[in-house]
Coordinates of C-alpha atoms in Angstrom, one line a residue:
X12 CA 47.7 102.7 59.1
X13 CA 46.8 99.2 57.9
X14 CA 48.9 96.5 59.6
X15 CA 49.2 92.8 59.1
X16 CA 50.4 90.9 62.2
X17 CA 51.4 87.3 62.8
X18 CA 51.3 86.1 66.4
X19 CA 48.7 88.7 67.1
X20 CA 46.8 86.6 69.7
X21 CA 50.0 85.9 71.7
X22 CA 51.4 87.3 74.9
X23 CA 53.0 90.3 73.2
X24 CA 51.0 90.5 69.9
X25 CA 47.6 90.9 71.6
X26 CA 48.9 94.0 73.4
X27 CA 50.3 95.4 70.2
X28 CA 47.0 94.8 68.4
X29 CA 45.1 96.6 71.2
X30 CA 47.4 99.6 71.1
X31 CA 47.1 99.8 67.3
X32 CA 43.3 99.6 67.5
X33 CA 43.2 102.3 70.2
X34 CA 45.2 104.5 67.8
X35 CA 42.5 104.1 65.1
X36 CA 44.5 101.8 62.9
X37 CA 43.2 98.8 60.9
X38 CA 44.6 95.4 61.9
X39 CA 44.6 92.0 60.1
X40 CA 45.7 89.1 62.3
X41 CA 47.1 85.9 60.9
X42 CA 46.0 83.0 63.2
X43 CA 44.9 79.4 63.0
X44 CA 42.3 80.1 65.6
X45 CA 38.7 80.5 64.5
X46 CA 37.7 84.1 63.6
X47 CA 35.1 84.1 66.5
X48 CA 37.8 83.2 69.0
X49 CA 40.1 85.9 67.7
X50 CA 37.4 88.5 67.9
X51 CA 36.5 87.5 71.5
X52 CA 40.2 87.6 72.5
X53 CA 40.9 90.9 70.8
X54 CA 38.2 92.9 69.2
X55 CA 35.4 92.8 66.7
X56 CA 37.4 95.4 64.8
X57 CA 40.1 92.9 64.0
X58 CA 40.1 91.2 60.6
X59 CA 41.5 87.7 60.6
X60 CA 42.9 85.2 58.1
X61 CA 43.8 81.6 58.8
X62 CA 46.8 81.3 56.5
X63 CA 49.2 83.4 54.6
X64 CA 47.8 82.1 51.3
X65 CA 44.5 83.6 52.3
X66 CA 45.9 87.2 52.2
X67 CA 45.3 88.9 48.9
X68 CA 48.6 90.2 47.5
X69 CA 46.8 93.2 46.1
X70 CA 45.9 94.3 49.7
X71 CA 48.2 97.2 50.8
X72 CA 49.6 97.2 54.3
X73 CA 51.7 100.1 55.8
X74 CA 53.4 97.6 58.0
X75 CA 53.8 93.9 58.4
X76 CA 54.8 92.7 61.9
X77 CA 56.0 89.1 62.4
X78 CA 55.7 87.9 66.0
X79 CA 54.8 84.2 65.5
X80 CA 56.7 81.4 67.0
X81 CA 56.1 78.3 69.3
X82 CA 57.2 78.8 72.9
X83 CA 60.9 77.8 73.0
X84 CA 60.7 76.7 76.7
X85 CA 57.3 75.0 76.5
X86 CA 58.7 71.5 75.9
X87 CA 61.9 69.5 75.7
X88 CA 63.8 69.9 72.5
X89 CA 63.2 66.6 70.9
X90 CA 63.8 66.3 67.2
X91 CA 60.0 66.7 66.6
X92 CA 59.9 69.8 68.9
X93 CA 62.9 71.4 67.1
X94 CA 61.1 70.9 63.8
X95 CA 58.0 72.7 65.3
X96 CA 60.2 75.5 66.5
X97 CA 61.8 75.9 63.1
X98 CA 58.6 75.6 61.1
X99 CA 56.9 78.3 63.3
X100 CA 59.8 80.7 62.9
X101 CA 61.8 80.1 59.8
X102 CA 59.0 78.4 57.8
X103 CA 56.3 80.9 58.5
X104 CA 58.7 83.9 58.0
X105 CA 59.7 82.5 54.7
X106 CA 56.0 82.2 53.6
X107 CA 55.4 85.8 54.9
X108 CA 58.3 87.2 52.9
X109 CA 57.1 85.3 49.8
X110 CA 53.8 87.0 50.3
X111 CA 55.5 90.4 50.4
X112 CA 57.4 89.6 47.3
X113 CA 54.0 89.0 45.5
X114 CA 52.5 92.2 46.8
X115 CA 51.8 94.8 44.1
X116 CA 52.5 97.6 46.6
X117 CA 55.1 96.7 49.2
X118 CA 54.6 97.7 52.8
X119 CA 56.6 100.6 54.1
X120 CA 58.2 98.5 56.8
X121 CA 58.6 94.9 58.0
X122 CA 59.4 94.2 61.6
X123 CA 60.3 90.6 62.6
X124 CA 60.9 89.1 66.0
X125 CA 64.1 87.2 66.9
X126 CA 65.6 86.5 70.3
X127 CA 68.7 87.3 72.4
X128 CA 69.4 83.6 72.1
X129 CA 71.2 84.7 68.9
X130 CA 74.2 85.6 71.0
X131 CA 74.5 82.1 72.5
X132 CA 74.5 81.0 76.1
X133 CA 77.5 81.9 78.3
X134 CA 78.4 82.8 81.9
X135 CA 80.3 86.0 80.9
X136 CA 79.0 89.4 82.0
X137 CA 80.7 91.1 79.1
X138 CA 78.3 93.5 77.5
X139 CA 76.9 92.5 74.1
X140 CA 75.4 95.0 71.7
X141 CA 73.9 94.4 68.3
X142 CA 77.3 94.1 66.7
X143 CA 78.2 91.0 68.7
X144 CA 78.5 87.7 66.8
X145 CA 76.3 84.6 66.9
X146 CA 76.6 81.9 69.5
X147 CA 77.2 78.2 68.7
X148 CA 74.3 76.5 70.5
X149 CA 71.0 75.4 69.0
X150 CA 69.0 78.5 69.9
X151 CA 71.7 80.7 68.4
X152 CA 71.6 78.9 65.1
X153 CA 67.8 78.9 65.1
X154 CA 67.8 82.7 65.5
X155 CA 70.3 83.1 62.8
X156 CA 68.2 81.2 60.3
X157 CA 65.1 82.9 61.4
X158 CA 66.7 86.3 60.8
X159 CA 68.1 85.3 57.5
X160 CA 64.6 84.4 56.3
X161 CA 63.3 87.8 57.4
X162 CA 66.2 89.8 55.9
X163 CA 65.2 88.6 52.4
X164 CA 62.6 91.4 52.5
X165 CA 65.4 94.0 52.2
X166 CA 65.9 92.9 48.6
X167 CA 62.4 94.3 47.8
X168 CA 63.4 97.8 49.1
X169 CA 61.3 97.4 52.3
X170 CA 62.6 99.0 55.5
X171 CA 63.3 96.0 57.8
X172 CA 63.8 95.9 61.5
X173 CA 64.7 92.7 63.4
X174 CA 64.1 92.8 67.2
X175 CA 66.1 90.3 69.4
X176 CA 63.8 90.0 72.3
X177 CA 64.8 89.2 75.9
X178 CA 62.6 87.8 78.7
X179 CA 59.3 89.7 78.5
X180 CA 57.9 90.5 82.0
X181 CA 54.2 90.6 82.7
X182 CA 52.0 88.6 85.1
X183 CA 49.7 87.6 82.2
X184 CA 52.3 85.3 80.7
X185 CA 55.8 84.3 80.0
X186 CA 58.4 83.8 82.7
X187 CA 56.9 86.0 85.4
X188 CA 53.5 84.2 85.3
X189 CA 55.4 80.9 85.9
X190 CA 57.5 82.4 88.7
X191 CA 54.7 84.1 90.7
X192 CA 53.0 81.1 92.3
X193 CA 56.1 79.7 94.1
X194 CA 57.4 83.1 95.0
X195 CA 54.1 84.1 96.5
X196 CA 54.3 80.9 98.7
X197 CA 57.8 81.9 99.8
X198 CA 59.3 79.0 97.7
X199 CA 61.1 81.1 95.2
X200 CA 64.8 81.3 94.6
X201 CA 67.7 81.7 92.2
X202 CA 68.5 79.2 89.5
X203 CA 71.8 77.5 90.2
X204 CA 74.3 80.2 91.6
X205 CA 72.1 82.9 90.1
X206 CA 75.1 84.7 88.5
X207 CA 73.8 84.2 84.9
X208 CA 72.7 87.5 83.3
X209 CA 69.0 87.6 82.3
X210 CA 68.2 90.1 79.6
X211 CA 64.6 91.3 80.3
X212 CA 62.1 93.9 79.2
X213 CA 58.7 95.1 80.5
X214 CA 56.0 94.0 78.1
X215 CA 54.8 97.6 77.7
X216 CA 58.2 98.8 76.8
X217 CA 58.5 96.1 74.1
X218 CA 55.1 97.0 72.6
X219 CA 56.1 100.7 72.7
X220 CA 59.5 99.8 71.0
X221 CA 57.6 98.0 68.2
X222 CA 55.3 101.0 67.7
X223 CA 58.4 103.2 67.7
X224 CA 60.1 101.2 65.0
X225 CA 56.9 101.2 62.9
X226 CA 56.8 105.0 63.0
X227 CA 60.5 105.8 62.9
X228 CA 61.3 106.0 59.2
X229 CA 65.1 106.0 59.7
X230 CA 65.1 102.8 61.8
X231 CA 66.3 99.6 60.2
X232 CA 68.5 96.6 61.0
X233 CA 69.0 94.8 64.2
X234 CA 67.7 96.0 67.6
X235 CA 68.0 94.4 71.0
X236 CA 64.6 94.4 72.7
X237 CA 65.9 94.5 76.3
X238 CA 65.8 97.0 79.2
X239 CA 68.9 99.1 79.9
X240 CA 69.6 97.4 83.3
X241 CA 71.9 94.4 83.2
X242 CA 70.4 92.0 85.7
X243 CA 71.5 88.6 87.1
X244 CA 69.0 85.9 87.9
X245 CA 69.9 86.3 91.6
X246 CA 69.2 90.1 91.5
X247 CA 65.8 89.4 89.8
X248 CA 65.0 86.8 92.5
X249 CA 65.8 89.2 95.3
X250 CA 63.8 92.0 93.6
X251 CA 60.8 89.8 93.1
X252 CA 60.9 88.5 96.7
X253 CA 61.1 92.1 98.0
X254 CA 58.2 93.2 95.8
X255 CA 56.1 90.3 97.1
X256 CA 57.4 90.6 100.7
X257 CA 58.4 87.0 100.6
X258 CA 61.7 85.2 101.4
X259 CA 63.9 83.8 98.5
X260 CA 66.0 81.2 100.4
X261 CA 65.4 78.3 97.9
X262 CA 67.5 77.5 94.9
X263 CA 66.7 75.5 91.8
X264 CA 69.7 73.2 91.0
X265 CA 70.9 73.3 87.5
X266 CA 71.0 69.5 87.3
X267 CA 67.3 69.3 88.1
X268 CA 66.5 71.6 85.3
X269 CA 68.7 69.6 82.9
X270 CA 66.8 66.5 83.9
X271 CA 63.5 68.1 83.4
X272 CA 64.2 70.2 80.3
X273 CA 67.2 68.6 78.7
X274 CA 69.1 70.8 76.2
X275 CA 66.6 73.7 76.7
X276 CA 67.7 74.1 80.3
X277 CA 70.8 76.0 79.2
X278 CA 68.5 79.0 78.5
X279 CA 67.9 79.2 82.2
X280 CA 71.2 78.2 83.7
X281 CA 73.3 80.5 81.5
X282 CA 72.6 84.0 79.9
X283 CA 73.9 87.0 78.0
X284 CA 74.6 90.6 79.1
X285 CA 72.7 92.0 76.2
X286 CA 72.4 95.8 75.8
X287 CA 69.7 97.8 73.9
X288 CA 72.3 100.2 72.3
X289 CA 70.7 100.8 68.9
X290 CA 67.2 101.4 70.3
X291 CA 68.4 104.1 72.6
X292 CA 70.6 105.6 70.0
X293 CA 67.5 105.8 67.7
X294 CA 65.7 107.9 70.3
X295 CA 63.5 105.3 72.1
X296 CA 62.8 106.1 75.7
X297 CA 62.2 103.2 78.1
X298 CA 59.5 103.7 80.7
X299 CA 60.9 100.9 82.9
X300 CA 64.7 101.1 82.9
X301 CA 65.2 98.9 86.0
X302 CA 63.6 95.9 87.7
X303 CA 62.3 97.9 90.7
X304 CA 60.3 100.2 88.4
X305 CA 59.1 97.2 86.4
X306 CA 57.9 95.1 89.2
X307 CA 56.3 98.1 91.0
X308 CA 54.1 98.6 87.9
X309 CA 53.4 94.9 87.4
X310 CA 52.7 93.8 90.9

């Protein structure tokens, strides 16, 4: 296959690129980084372009994978930061869909990332599958507009899958990388009362799910990219402490996070009991169904 990927140098995208290359596929990565940097991070076999306008519409791709997006928890949500989040998701996705519109030969499938933030933040543990409605907070509305931009591809007859991704676990990046230093020092603990549900997924399972959706011709629509196990923040805290053989007596007050992160703190102090119903119905098999299995492999 020939695959075009945005976000291919990122935490998830880089692993997807490596798996595609190992499978003998051709990969073009869209990135603002210099070509030499991309090759050093990934492989000399990767072709790179610095902008969507640099992609020749006459080039055929079997699949287009859209994983780009600024880190939603990296900075406070100031008006400028919100614009950056929207440009990196909605703006780039719109440009990518415009490119597909111009292509002489459309790709067989288009897979675009979204997030479980679509469902909004709440303290309920009521299960949410792909049929659940959108939440009312900023992250939910951001996801809705992001998905709307991606769904425009369906008008061109391209099979489209949107993956609402949970917290991706791997020590190379994301939440787990930030959690490990204090937990290894015995300073880890739950956030607030720890009752908030945290939808999560092992990075390898997410990469495998994306590869599955590329190859599964009957797959289309919305898919929740989360592990089958419903897990609270406190349960994750206890499992991580056990895996590292460290105590987890401390707690992080929600008010302290609010002070540090502002509006974005709600993504940590509240959660959603999201289920991966459609992925499993489609026949995808998770390698890491529970947090004990996941942490055992990661640590």
